[in-house]
Amino acid sequence: MGDVWPTELRVSKDRQHLQVTFNDGANFDISAELMRVLSPSAEVQGHGPGQKVTVPGKRNVAIISMTPTGNYAVRVGFDDMHDTGIFTWTYLRELGENAASLLAAYEAELKENRMSRDVSEKPR
């Protein structure tokens, strides 16, 4: 996977999707919501095993900034002021390839916690 990298990162006009094209021709449309709720940040993932939090109410979150981080990742800022997630090329590829199953797992997690994609509340 180390020799696969994006040749284009493009935020949609509504800022709710990131289109990623890789050097091997693969192309993905990743929702800002999925990127936000699965952010690789410690705020979402925790600092160790079993510390991941469920982040509700992000269906309409938008991407407001993208900052290159070295030549291996991009830091993405969202309109809810979350901007500590550094998305490696490998992680973006995983999100793109597995978007449907990751979203289904997220929706199941929300349901289990009696939370919603539409109602923002304190993550737990």
PDB file of C-alpha atoms in Angstrom:
ATOM      1  CA  MET A   1       0.000   0.000   0.000  1.00  0.00           C
ATOM      2  CA  GLY A   2       3.004   2.286   0.496  1.00  0.00           C
ATOM      3  CA  ASP A   3       3.298   2.993  -3.216  1.00  0.00           C
ATOM      4  CA  VAL A   4      -0.338   4.035  -3.601  1.00  0.00           C
ATOM      5  CA  TRP A   5      -1.062   7.724  -3.108  1.00  0.00           C
ATOM      6  CA  PRO A   6      -3.740  10.199  -4.164  1.00  0.00           C
ATOM      7  CA  THR A   7      -3.266  12.110  -7.369  1.00  0.00           C
ATOM      8  CA  GLU A   8      -6.260  14.341  -6.593  1.00  0.00           C
ATOM      9  CA  LEU A   9      -8.212  15.386  -3.506  1.00  0.00           C
ATOM     10  CA  ARG A  10     -11.308  17.442  -4.313  1.00  0.00           C
ATOM     11  CA  VAL A  11     -13.925  18.734  -1.886  1.00  0.00           C
ATOM     12  CA  SER A  12     -17.443  18.808  -3.341  1.00  0.00           C
ATOM     13  CA  LYS A  13     -19.247  22.127  -3.823  1.00  0.00           C
ATOM     14  CA  ASP A  14     -21.514  21.436  -0.820  1.00  0.00           C
ATOM     15  CA  ARG A  15     -18.361  20.545   1.170  1.00  0.00           C
ATOM     16  CA  GLN A  16     -19.971  17.283   2.367  1.00  0.00           C
ATOM     17  CA  HIS A  17     -17.836  14.896   0.294  1.00  0.00           C
ATOM     18  CA  LEU A  18     -14.190  14.353  -0.536  1.00  0.00           C
ATOM     19  CA  GLN A  19     -13.414  12.852  -3.919  1.00  0.00           C
ATOM     20  CA  VAL A  20     -10.095  11.002  -3.876  1.00  0.00           C
ATOM     21  CA  THR A  21      -8.354   9.652  -6.960  1.00  0.00           C
ATOM     22  CA  PHE A  22      -5.355   7.363  -6.443  1.00  0.00           C
ATOM     23  CA  ASN A  23      -2.372   6.796  -8.724  1.00  0.00           C
ATOM     24  CA  ASP A  24      -3.623   3.290  -9.539  1.00  0.00           C
ATOM     25  CA  GLY A  25      -6.858   4.748 -10.963  1.00  0.00           C
ATOM     26  CA  ALA A  26      -9.102   3.953  -7.976  1.00  0.00           C
ATOM     27  CA  ASN A  27     -11.564   6.740  -7.240  1.00  0.00           C
ATOM     28  CA  PHE A  28     -13.673   7.205  -4.114  1.00  0.00           C
ATOM     29  CA  ASP A  29     -16.315   9.626  -2.880  1.00  0.00           C
ATOM     30  CA  ILE A  30     -16.030   9.732   0.907  1.00  0.00           C
ATOM     31  CA  SER A  31     -18.668  11.567   2.932  1.00  0.00           C
ATOM     32  CA  ALA A  32     -17.529  14.255   5.343  1.00  0.00           C
ATOM     33  CA  GLU A  33     -19.777  12.583   7.914  1.00  0.00           C
ATOM     34  CA  LEU A  34     -17.896   9.283   7.661  1.00  0.00           C
ATOM     35  CA  MET A  35     -14.546  11.054   7.846  1.00  0.00           C
ATOM     36  CA  ARG A  36     -15.660  13.051  10.879  1.00  0.00           C
ATOM     37  CA  VAL A  37     -17.123  10.180  12.904  1.00  0.00           C
ATOM     38  CA  LEU A  38     -14.167   7.901  12.106  1.00  0.00           C
ATOM     39  CA  SER A  39     -11.534  10.613  12.429  1.00  0.00           C
ATOM     40  CA  PRO A  40      -8.138   9.149  13.334  1.00  0.00           C
ATOM     41  CA  SER A  41      -7.828  11.782  16.087  1.00  0.00           C
ATOM     42  CA  ALA A  42      -7.348  10.870  19.738  1.00  0.00           C
ATOM     43  CA  GLU A  43     -10.571  12.801  20.439  1.00  0.00           C
ATOM     44  CA  VAL A  44     -12.500  10.123  18.525  1.00  0.00           C
ATOM     45  CA  GLN A  45     -10.255   7.058  18.740  1.00  0.00           C
ATOM     46  CA  GLY A  46      -9.098   7.578  22.321  1.00  0.00           C
ATOM     47  CA  HIS A  47      -5.597   7.039  23.590  1.00  0.00           C
ATOM     48  CA  GLY A  48      -5.775   3.260  23.848  1.00  0.00           C
ATOM     49  CA  PRO A  49      -7.833   0.150  23.195  1.00  0.00           C
ATOM     50  CA  GLY A  50     -11.517   0.398  24.100  1.00  0.00           C
ATOM     51  CA  GLN A  51     -11.518   4.203  24.309  1.00  0.00           C
ATOM     52  CA  LYS A  52     -13.160   4.952  20.937  1.00  0.00           C
ATOM     53  CA  VAL A  53     -16.187   7.211  21.255  1.00  0.00           C
ATOM     54  CA  THR A  54     -19.392   7.277  19.214  1.00  0.00           C
ATOM     55  CA  VAL A  55     -19.897  10.717  17.653  1.00  0.00           C
ATOM     56  CA  PRO A  56     -23.574  11.461  16.864  1.00  0.00           C
ATOM     57  CA  GLY A  57     -25.286  14.221  14.884  1.00  0.00           C
ATOM     58  CA  LYS A  58     -22.785  14.678  12.059  1.00  0.00           C
ATOM     59  CA  ARG A  59     -24.947  13.856   9.015  1.00  0.00           C
ATOM     60  CA  ASN A  60     -24.571  17.408   7.655  1.00  0.00           C
ATOM     61  CA  VAL A  61     -21.011  18.196   8.765  1.00  0.00           C
ATOM     62  CA  ALA A  62     -18.899  19.960   6.143  1.00  0.00           C
ATOM     63  CA  ILE A  63     -15.201  20.058   5.320  1.00  0.00           C
ATOM     64  CA  ILE A  64     -13.818  23.574   5.753  1.00  0.00           C
ATOM     65  CA  SER A  65     -10.071  23.005   5.422  1.00  0.00           C
ATOM     66  CA  MET A  66      -7.465  20.546   4.223  1.00  0.00           C
ATOM     67  CA  THR A  67      -3.818  20.957   5.131  1.00  0.00           C
ATOM     68  CA  PRO A  68      -1.090  18.704   3.716  1.00  0.00           C
ATOM     69  CA  THR A  69       0.910  16.861   6.371  1.00  0.00           C
ATOM     70  CA  GLY A  70       4.250  15.818   4.954  1.00  0.00           C
ATOM     71  CA  ASN A  71       3.771  13.721   1.840  1.00  0.00           C
ATOM     72  CA  TYR A  72       1.818  10.967   3.584  1.00  0.00           C
ATOM     73  CA  ALA A  73      -1.408  12.558   4.867  1.00  0.00           C
ATOM     74  CA  VAL A  74      -3.819  15.482   5.042  1.00  0.00           C
ATOM     75  CA  ARG A  75      -5.280  17.185   8.110  1.00  0.00           C
ATOM     76  CA  VAL A  76      -8.992  17.814   7.619  1.00  0.00           C
ATOM     77  CA  GLY A  77     -10.949  20.543   9.393  1.00  0.00           C
ATOM     78  CA  PHE A  78     -14.713  20.322   9.763  1.00  0.00           C
ATOM     79  CA  ASP A  79     -17.326  23.015  10.383  1.00  0.00           C
ATOM     80  CA  ASP A  80     -17.932  21.716  13.921  1.00  0.00           C
ATOM     81  CA  MET A  81     -14.368  22.915  14.640  1.00  0.00           C
ATOM     82  CA  HIS A  82     -12.894  19.395  14.803  1.00  0.00           C
ATOM     83  CA  ASP A  83      -9.522  19.613  13.052  1.00  0.00           C
ATOM     84  CA  THR A  84      -7.148  17.209  14.776  1.00  0.00           C
ATOM     85  CA  GLY A  85      -7.608  14.210  12.491  1.00  0.00           C
ATOM     86  CA  ILE A  86      -4.638  13.442  10.252  1.00  0.00           C
ATOM     87  CA  PHE A  87      -5.835  11.180   7.441  1.00  0.00           C
ATOM     88  CA  THR A  88      -3.021   9.119   5.917  1.00  0.00           C
ATOM     89  CA  TRP A  89      -3.300   8.046   2.292  1.00  0.00           C
ATOM     90  CA  THR A  90      -3.732   4.458   3.510  1.00  0.00           C
ATOM     91  CA  TYR A  91      -6.573   5.456   5.852  1.00  0.00           C
ATOM     92  CA  LEU A  92      -8.339   7.457   3.112  1.00  0.00           C
ATOM     93  CA  ARG A  93      -8.072   4.405   0.861  1.00  0.00           C
ATOM     94  CA  GLU A  94      -9.570   2.195   3.606  1.00  0.00           C
ATOM     95  CA  LEU A  95     -12.433   4.659   4.148  1.00  0.00           C
ATOM     96  CA  GLY A  96     -13.114   4.754   0.408  1.00  0.00           C
ATOM     97  CA  GLU A  97     -12.963   1.002  -0.125  1.00  0.00           C
ATOM     98  CA  ASN A  98     -15.052   0.169   2.944  1.00  0.00           C
ATOM     99  CA  ALA A  99     -17.415   3.164   3.148  1.00  0.00           C
ATOM    100  CA  ALA A 100     -20.665   1.166   2.974  1.00  0.00           C
ATOM    101  CA  SER A 101     -19.725  -1.356   5.679  1.00  0.00           C
ATOM    102  CA  LEU A 102     -18.159   1.327   7.887  1.00  0.00           C
ATOM    103  CA  LEU A 103     -21.317   3.460   7.640  1.00  0.00           C
ATOM    104  CA  ALA A 104     -23.504   0.440   8.446  1.00  0.00           C
ATOM    105  CA  ALA A 105     -21.355  -0.349  11.506  1.00  0.00           C
ATOM    106  CA  TYR A 106     -21.550   3.306  12.598  1.00  0.00           C
ATOM    107  CA  GLU A 107     -25.354   3.313  12.242  1.00  0.00           C
ATOM    108  CA  ALA A 108     -25.555   0.104  14.314  1.00  0.00           C
ATOM    109  CA  GLU A 109     -23.333   1.703  16.979  1.00  0.00           C
ATOM    110  CA  LEU A 110     -25.606   4.763  17.070  1.00  0.00           C
ATOM    111  CA  LYS A 111     -28.703   2.573  17.411  1.00  0.00           C
ATOM    112  CA  GLU A 112     -27.096   0.545  20.193  1.00  0.00           C
ATOM    113  CA  ASN A 113     -26.311   3.791  22.055  1.00  0.00           C
ATOM    114  CA  ARG A 114     -29.758   5.290  21.293  1.00  0.00           C
ATOM    115  CA  MET A 115     -28.130   8.105  19.322  1.00  0.00           C
ATOM    116  CA  SER A 116     -28.853   9.686  15.935  1.00  0.00           C
ATOM    117  CA  ARG A 117     -26.976  10.866  12.859  1.00  0.00           C
ATOM    118  CA  ASP A 118     -29.103  14.018  13.069  1.00  0.00           C
ATOM    119  CA  VAL A 119     -29.032  14.986  16.743  1.00  0.00           C
ATOM    120  CA  SER A 120     -25.793  16.279  18.137  1.00  0.00           C
ATOM    121  CA  GLU A 121     -25.044  15.404  21.736  1.00  0.00           C
ATOM    122  CA  LYS A 122     -21.993  14.702  23.805  1.00  0.00           C
ATOM    123  CA  PRO A 123     -20.069  11.743  22.302  1.00  0.00           C
ATOM    124  CA  ARG A 124     -19.907   8.628  24.466  1.00  0.00           C
TER     125      ARG A 124
END
